[in-house]
PDB file of N, CA and C in Angstrom:
ATOM      1  N   MET M   1     263.140   9.864-149.040  1.00  0.00           N
ATOM      2  CA  MET M   1     261.522   9.687-148.827  1.00  0.00           C
ATOM      3  C   MET M   1     261.382  10.607-147.511  1.00  0.00           C
ATOM      4  N   ALA M   2     261.825  10.495-146.508  1.00  0.00           N
ATOM      5  CA  ALA M   2     261.673  11.202-145.391  1.00  0.00           C
ATOM      6  C   ALA M   2     261.763  12.594-145.488  1.00  0.00           C
ATOM      7  N   ALA M   3     262.822  13.092-146.241  1.00  0.00           N
ATOM      8  CA  ALA M   3     262.878  14.608-146.492  1.00  0.00           C
ATOM      9  C   ALA M   3     261.817  14.879-147.055  1.00  0.00           C
ATOM     10  N   ALA M   4     261.263  14.439-148.177  1.00  0.00           N
ATOM     11  CA  ALA M   4     260.043  14.759-148.965  1.00  0.00           C
ATOM     12  C   ALA M   4     258.885  14.731-148.104  1.00  0.00           C
ATOM     13  N   LEU M   5     258.673  13.835-147.254  1.00  0.00           N
ATOM     14  CA  LEU M   5     257.547  13.829-146.253  1.00  0.00           C
ATOM     15  C   LEU M   5     257.363  15.172-145.447  1.00  0.00           C
ATOM     16  N   PHE M   6     258.571  15.643-145.104  1.00  0.00           N
ATOM     17  CA  PHE M   6     258.399  16.925-144.355  1.00  0.00           C
ATOM     18  C   PHE M   6     257.742  17.936-145.077  1.00  0.00           C
ATOM     19  N   GLU M   7     257.986  17.977-146.409  1.00  0.00           N
ATOM     20  CA  GLU M   7     257.340  18.914-147.283  1.00  0.00           C
ATOM     21  C   GLU M   7     255.684  18.571-147.475  1.00  0.00           C
ATOM     22  N   VAL M   8     255.468  17.404-147.427  1.00  0.00           N
ATOM     23  CA  VAL M   8     253.970  16.919-147.611  1.00  0.00           C
ATOM     24  C   VAL M   8     253.073  17.412-146.380  1.00  0.00           C
ATOM     25  N   ILE M   9     253.815  17.026-145.147  1.00  0.00           N
ATOM     26  CA  ILE M   9     252.896  17.477-144.023  1.00  0.00           C
ATOM     27  C   ILE M   9     252.823  18.897-143.786  1.00  0.00           C
ATOM     28  N   ASP M  10     253.536  19.891-144.626  1.00  0.00           N
ATOM     29  CA  ASP M  10     253.289  21.223-144.536  1.00  0.00           C
ATOM     30  C   ASP M  10     251.951  21.711-145.139  1.00  0.00           C
ATOM     31  N   PHE M  11     251.419  20.699-146.055  1.00  0.00           N
ATOM     32  CA  PHE M  11     250.443  21.083-146.892  1.00  0.00           C
ATOM     33  C   PHE M  11     249.203  20.411-146.626  1.00  0.00           C
ATOM     34  N   ILE M  12     249.189  19.206-146.142  1.00  0.00           N
ATOM     35  CA  ILE M  12     248.160  18.416-145.710  1.00  0.00           C
ATOM     36  C   ILE M  12     248.319  17.667-144.409  1.00  0.00           C
ATOM     37  N   GLU M  13     247.211  17.320-143.719  1.00  0.00           N
ATOM     38  CA  GLU M  13     247.174  16.514-142.542  1.00  0.00           C
ATOM     39  C   GLU M  13     247.448  15.054-142.927  1.00  0.00           C
ATOM     40  N   TYR M  14     248.410  14.424-142.519  1.00  0.00           N
ATOM     41  CA  TYR M  14     248.696  13.124-142.908  1.00  0.00           C
ATOM     42  C   TYR M  14     249.451  12.314-141.657  1.00  0.00           C
ATOM     43  N   PRO M  15     248.545  11.918-140.986  1.00  0.00           N
ATOM     44  CA  PRO M  15     249.117  11.314-139.570  1.00  0.00           C
ATOM     45  C   PRO M  15     250.110   9.994-139.667  1.00  0.00           C
ATOM     46  N   GLN M  16     249.850   9.425-140.828  1.00  0.00           N
ATOM     47  CA  GLN M  16     250.875   8.344-141.016  1.00  0.00           C
ATOM     48  C   GLN M  16     252.304   8.862-141.378  1.00  0.00           C
ATOM     49  N   ALA M  17     252.251  10.147-142.010  1.00  0.00           N
ATOM     50  CA  ALA M  17     253.649  10.566-142.446  1.00  0.00           C
ATOM     51  C   ALA M  17     254.300  11.071-141.133  1.00  0.00           C
ATOM     52  N   LYS M  18     253.624  11.708-140.204  1.00  0.00           N
ATOM     53  CA  LYS M  18     253.960  12.205-139.065  1.00  0.00           C
ATOM     54  C   LYS M  18     254.560  11.001-138.139  1.00  0.00           C
ATOM     55  N   GLU M  19     254.017  10.045-138.106  1.00  0.00           N
ATOM     56  CA  GLU M  19     254.405   8.696-137.340  1.00  0.00           C
ATOM     57  C   GLU M  19     255.603   8.272-137.961  1.00  0.00           C
ATOM     58  N   TYR M  20     255.672   8.142-139.372  1.00  0.00           N
ATOM     59  CA  TYR M  20     256.901   7.590-139.930  1.00  0.00           C
ATOM     60  C   TYR M  20     258.144   8.589-139.584  1.00  0.00           C
ATOM     61  N   LEU M  21     257.881   9.819-139.697  1.00  0.00           N
ATOM     62  CA  LEU M  21     259.050  10.842-139.398  1.00  0.00           C
ATOM     63  C   LEU M  21     259.412  10.743-138.022  1.00  0.00           C
ATOM     64  N   ASP M  22     258.548  10.621-137.257  1.00  0.00           N
ATOM     65  CA  ASP M  22     258.949  10.570-135.722  1.00  0.00           C
ATOM     66  C   ASP M  22     259.859   9.339-135.499  1.00  0.00           C
ATOM     67  N   THR M  23     259.512   8.317-136.191  1.00  0.00           N
ATOM     68  CA  THR M  23     260.261   6.975-136.175  1.00  0.00           C
ATOM     69  C   THR M  23     261.692   7.127-136.662  1.00  0.00           C
ATOM     70  N   THR M  24     261.652   7.755-137.938  1.00  0.00           N
ATOM     71  CA  THR M  24     262.955   7.976-138.604  1.00  0.00           C
ATOM     72  C   THR M  24     263.930   9.037-137.790  1.00  0.00           C
ATOM     73  N   LEU M  25     263.131   9.936-137.165  1.00  0.00           N
ATOM     74  CA  LEU M  25     264.031  10.819-136.446  1.00  0.00           C
ATOM     75  C   LEU M  25     264.607  10.299-135.166  1.00  0.00           C
ATOM     76  N   ALA M  26     263.868   9.515-134.546  1.00  0.00           N
ATOM     77  CA  ALA M  26     264.238   8.863-133.182  1.00  0.00           C
ATOM     78  C   ALA M  26     265.498   7.934-133.695  1.00  0.00           C
ATOM     79  N   TYR M  27     265.313   7.170-134.753  1.00  0.00           N
ATOM     80  CA  TYR M  27     266.308   6.286-135.111  1.00  0.00           C
ATOM     81  C   TYR M  27     267.690   7.059-135.440  1.00  0.00           C
ATOM     82  N   THR M  28     267.492   8.141-136.208  1.00  0.00           N
ATOM     83  CA  THR M  28     268.626   8.953-136.478  1.00  0.00           C
ATOM     84  C   THR M  28     269.348   9.656-135.355  1.00  0.00           C
ATOM     85  N   LYS M  29     268.617  10.112-134.263  1.00  0.00           N
ATOM     86  CA  LYS M  29     269.083  10.708-133.099  1.00  0.00           C
ATOM     87  C   LYS M  29     269.696   9.594-132.137  1.00  0.00           C
ATOM     88  N   ASN M  30     269.159   8.426-132.003  1.00  0.00           N
ATOM     89  CA  ASN M  30     269.415   7.663-130.934  1.00  0.00           C
ATOM     90  C   ASN M  30     270.074   6.203-131.447  1.00  0.00           C
ATOM     91  N   LYS M  31     270.092   5.773-132.590  1.00  0.00           N
ATOM     92  CA  LYS M  31     270.592   4.474-133.043  1.00  0.00           C
ATOM     93  C   LYS M  31     271.571   4.588-134.336  1.00  0.00           C
ATOM     94  N   GLN M  32     271.465   5.499-135.010  1.00  0.00           N
ATOM     95  CA  GLN M  32     272.314   5.595-136.253  1.00  0.00           C
ATOM     96  C   GLN M  32     273.828   5.542-135.764  1.00  0.00           C
ATOM     97  N   ASP M  33     274.389   4.707-136.534  1.00  0.00           N
ATOM     98  CA  ASP M  33     275.937   4.496-136.306  1.00  0.00           C
ATOM     99  C   ASP M  33     276.668   5.950-136.365  1.00  0.00           C
ATOM    100  N   ARG M  34     277.637   6.112-135.613  1.00  0.00           N
ATOM    101  CA  ARG M  34     278.363   7.449-135.669  1.00  0.00           C
ATOM    102  C   ARG M  34     279.778   7.232-135.189  1.00  0.00           C
ATOM    103  N   LEU M  35     280.778   7.857-135.760  1.00  0.00           N
ATOM    104  CA  LEU M  35     282.034   8.024-135.175  1.00  0.00           C
ATOM    105  C   LEU M  35     281.963   8.779-133.955  1.00  0.00           C
ATOM    106  N   SER M  36     283.136   8.826-133.224  1.00  0.00           N
ATOM    107  CA  SER M  36     283.248   9.529-132.012  1.00  0.00           C
ATOM    108  C   SER M  36     283.002  11.030-132.010  1.00  0.00           C
ATOM    109  N   ASP M  37     283.132  11.569-133.258  1.00  0.00           N
ATOM    110  CA  ASP M  37     282.896  13.053-133.388  1.00  0.00           C
ATOM    111  C   ASP M  37     281.388  13.432-133.886  1.00  0.00           C
ATOM    112  N   GLY M  38     280.673  12.238-133.910  1.00  0.00           N
ATOM    113  CA  GLY M  38     279.049  12.425-134.479  1.00  0.00           C
ATOM    114  C   GLY M  38     278.900  12.196-135.792  1.00  0.00           C
ATOM    115  N   THR M  39     280.021  12.039-136.662  1.00  0.00           N
ATOM    116  CA  THR M  39     279.754  11.744-138.106  1.00  0.00           C
ATOM    117  C   THR M  39     279.055  10.529-138.431  1.00  0.00           C
ATOM    118  N   PHE M  40     277.972  10.558-139.355  1.00  0.00           N
ATOM    119  CA  PHE M  40     277.228   9.390-139.419  1.00  0.00           C
ATOM    120  C   PHE M  40     278.342   8.276-140.285  1.00  0.00           C
ATOM    121  N   CYS M  41     278.160   6.955-139.936  1.00  0.00           N
ATOM    122  CA  CYS M  41     279.004   6.044-140.606  1.00  0.00           C
ATOM    123  C   CYS M  41     278.301   4.729-140.595  1.00  0.00           C
ATOM    124  N   ARG M  42     278.803   3.733-141.222  1.00  0.00           N
ATOM    125  CA  ARG M  42     278.131   2.452-141.393  1.00  0.00           C
ATOM    126  C   ARG M  42     279.318   1.306-140.808  1.00  0.00           C
ATOM    127  N   LYS M  43     278.707   0.695-139.575  1.00  0.00           N
ATOM    128  CA  LYS M  43     279.483  -0.389-139.200  1.00  0.00           C
ATOM    129  C   LYS M  43     278.958  -1.637-139.576  1.00  0.00           C
ATOM    130  N   ARG M  44     279.615  -2.215-140.544  1.00  0.00           N
ATOM    131  CA  ARG M  44     279.165  -3.596-141.029  1.00  0.00           C
ATOM    132  C   ARG M  44     280.382  -4.431-140.742  1.00  0.00           C
ATOM    133  N   PHE M  45     279.985  -5.810-140.131  1.00  0.00           N
ATOM    134  CA  PHE M  45     280.871  -6.746-139.960  1.00  0.00           C
ATOM    135  C   PHE M  45     282.085  -6.039-139.247  1.00  0.00           C
ATOM    136  N   GLU M  46     283.184  -6.332-139.732  1.00  0.00           N
ATOM    137  CA  GLU M  46     284.438  -5.719-138.889  1.00  0.00           C
ATOM    138  C   GLU M  46     284.904  -4.530-139.538  1.00  0.00           C
ATOM    139  N   TYR M  47     284.151  -3.883-140.413  1.00  0.00           N
ATOM    140  CA  TYR M  47     284.549  -2.660-140.978  1.00  0.00           C
ATOM    141  C   TYR M  47     283.596  -1.432-140.570  1.00  0.00           C
ATOM    142  N   THR M  48     284.242  -0.326-140.533  1.00  0.00           N
ATOM    143  CA  THR M  48     283.534   1.014-140.393  1.00  0.00           C
ATOM    144  C   THR M  48     283.828   1.668-141.590  1.00  0.00           C
ATOM    145  N   SER M  49     282.783   2.363-142.274  1.00  0.00           N
ATOM    146  CA  SER M  49     283.045   3.101-143.443  1.00  0.00           C
ATOM    147  C   SER M  49     282.195   4.469-143.350  1.00  0.00           C
ATOM    148  N   LEU M  50     282.700   5.430-144.319  1.00  0.00           N
ATOM    149  CA  LEU M  50     281.993   6.610-144.518  1.00  0.00           C
ATOM    150  C   LEU M  50     281.476   6.537-145.857  1.00  0.00           C
ATOM    151  N   TRP M  51     280.265   7.066-146.102  1.00  0.00           N
ATOM    152  CA  TRP M  51     279.649   6.949-147.602  1.00  0.00           C
ATOM    153  C   TRP M  51     279.265   8.622-147.721  1.00  0.00           C
ATOM    154  N   GLY M  52     279.746   9.036-148.998  1.00  0.00           N
ATOM    155  CA  GLY M  52     279.452  10.236-149.400  1.00  0.00           C
ATOM    156  C   GLY M  52     277.944  10.304-149.531  1.00  0.00           C
ATOM    157  N   ASP M  53     277.208   9.335-149.835  1.00  0.00           N
ATOM    158  CA  ASP M  53     275.860   9.316-149.962  1.00  0.00           C
ATOM    159  C   ASP M  53     275.070   9.743-148.643  1.00  0.00           C
ATOM    160  N   ASP M  54     275.728   9.114-147.542  1.00  0.00           N
ATOM    161  CA  ASP M  54     275.043   9.515-146.276  1.00  0.00           C
ATOM    162  C   ASP M  54     274.942  10.900-145.958  1.00  0.00           C
ATOM    163  N   LEU M  55     276.098  11.751-146.294  1.00  0.00           N
ATOM    164  CA  LEU M  55     276.179  13.080-146.287  1.00  0.00           C
ATOM    165  C   LEU M  55     275.089  13.758-147.289  1.00  0.00           C
ATOM    166  N   TYR M  56     275.072  13.292-148.529  1.00  0.00           N
ATOM    167  CA  TYR M  56     274.206  13.773-149.496  1.00  0.00           C
ATOM    168  C   TYR M  56     272.706  13.563-148.976  1.00  0.00           C
ATOM    169  N   MET M  57     272.375  12.497-148.573  1.00  0.00           N
ATOM    170  CA  MET M  57     270.979  12.097-148.318  1.00  0.00           C
ATOM    171  C   MET M  57     270.542  12.632-146.880  1.00  0.00           C
ATOM    172  N   SER M  58     271.674  12.800-145.903  1.00  0.00           N
ATOM    173  CA  SER M  58     271.065  13.268-144.624  1.00  0.00           C
ATOM    174  C   SER M  58     270.965  14.735-144.446  1.00  0.00           C
ATOM    175  N   VAL M  59     271.718  15.455-145.168  1.00  0.00           N
ATOM    176  CA  VAL M  59     271.531  16.907-144.767  1.00  0.00           C
ATOM    177  C   VAL M  59     270.236  17.513-145.089  1.00  0.00           C
ATOM    178  N   PRO M  60     269.434  17.205-146.236  1.00  0.00           N
ATOM    179  CA  PRO M  60     268.102  17.869-146.575  1.00  0.00           C
ATOM    180  C   PRO M  60     267.196  17.325-145.520  1.00  0.00           C
ATOM    181  N   TYR M  61     267.252  15.985-145.174  1.00  0.00           N
ATOM    182  CA  TYR M  61     266.507  15.449-144.060  1.00  0.00           C
ATOM    183  C   TYR M  61     266.682  16.073-142.793  1.00  0.00           C
ATOM    184  N   LEU M  62     267.908  16.264-142.248  1.00  0.00           N
ATOM    185  CA  LEU M  62     268.089  17.010-140.926  1.00  0.00           C
ATOM    186  C   LEU M  62     267.751  18.422-140.874  1.00  0.00           C
ATOM    187  N   VAL M  63     268.040  19.111-142.165  1.00  0.00           N
ATOM    188  CA  VAL M  63     267.615  20.513-142.248  1.00  0.00           C
ATOM    189  C   VAL M  63     266.061  20.650-142.002  1.00  0.00           C
ATOM    190  N   ARG M  64     265.308  19.918-142.778  1.00  0.00           N
ATOM    191  CA  ARG M  64     263.785  19.987-142.650  1.00  0.00           C
ATOM    192  C   ARG M  64     263.405  19.445-141.205  1.00  0.00           C
ATOM    193  N   ALA M  65     263.843  18.509-140.641  1.00  0.00           N
ATOM    194  CA  ALA M  65     263.678  17.990-139.462  1.00  0.00           C
ATOM    195  C   ALA M  65     263.901  19.140-138.451  1.00  0.00           C
ATOM    196  N   GLY M  66     265.039  19.830-138.481  1.00  0.00           N
ATOM    197  CA  GLY M  66     265.351  20.836-137.542  1.00  0.00           C
ATOM    198  C   GLY M  66     264.482  22.178-137.655  1.00  0.00           C
ATOM    199  N   ASN M  67     264.134  22.300-138.970  1.00  0.00           N
ATOM    200  CA  ASN M  67     263.037  23.495-138.977  1.00  0.00           C
ATOM    201  C   ASN M  67     261.683  23.251-138.478  1.00  0.00           C
ATOM    202  N   ILE M  68     261.321  21.805-138.502  1.00  0.00           N
ATOM    203  CA  ILE M  68     260.005  21.586-137.915  1.00  0.00           C
ATOM    204  C   ILE M  68     259.985  21.391-136.569  1.00  0.00           C
ATOM    205  N   ILE M  69     261.001  20.857-136.001  1.00  0.00           N
ATOM    206  CA  ILE M  69     260.863  20.513-134.477  1.00  0.00           C
ATOM    207  C   ILE M  69     261.666  21.564-133.713  1.00  0.00           C
ATOM    208  N   GLY M  70     262.584  22.438-134.468  1.00  0.00           N
ATOM    209  CA  GLY M  70     262.960  23.602-133.722  1.00  0.00           C
ATOM    210  C   GLY M  70     264.302  23.111-133.059  1.00  0.00           C
ATOM    211  N   ASP M  71     265.149  22.011-133.624  1.00  0.00           N
ATOM    212  CA  ASP M  71     266.319  21.789-132.976  1.00  0.00           C
ATOM    213  C   ASP M  71     267.438  21.670-133.970  1.00  0.00           C
TER     214      ASP M  71
END
């Protein structure tokens, strides 16, 4: 959903979308579980796991976020 909202805010003024994207980006940058090399992971209970879906879903989001904020 977040990756699609980046497309929406290119065409229309949508303050709620911008606020949502700021929140998700802050979470991704500062709170998302990661391995020591920066890879996204899931730390649940006593297990740490990598999901292919995390890579599949995060790349479009991160690319669009980087294009918009220049990071």
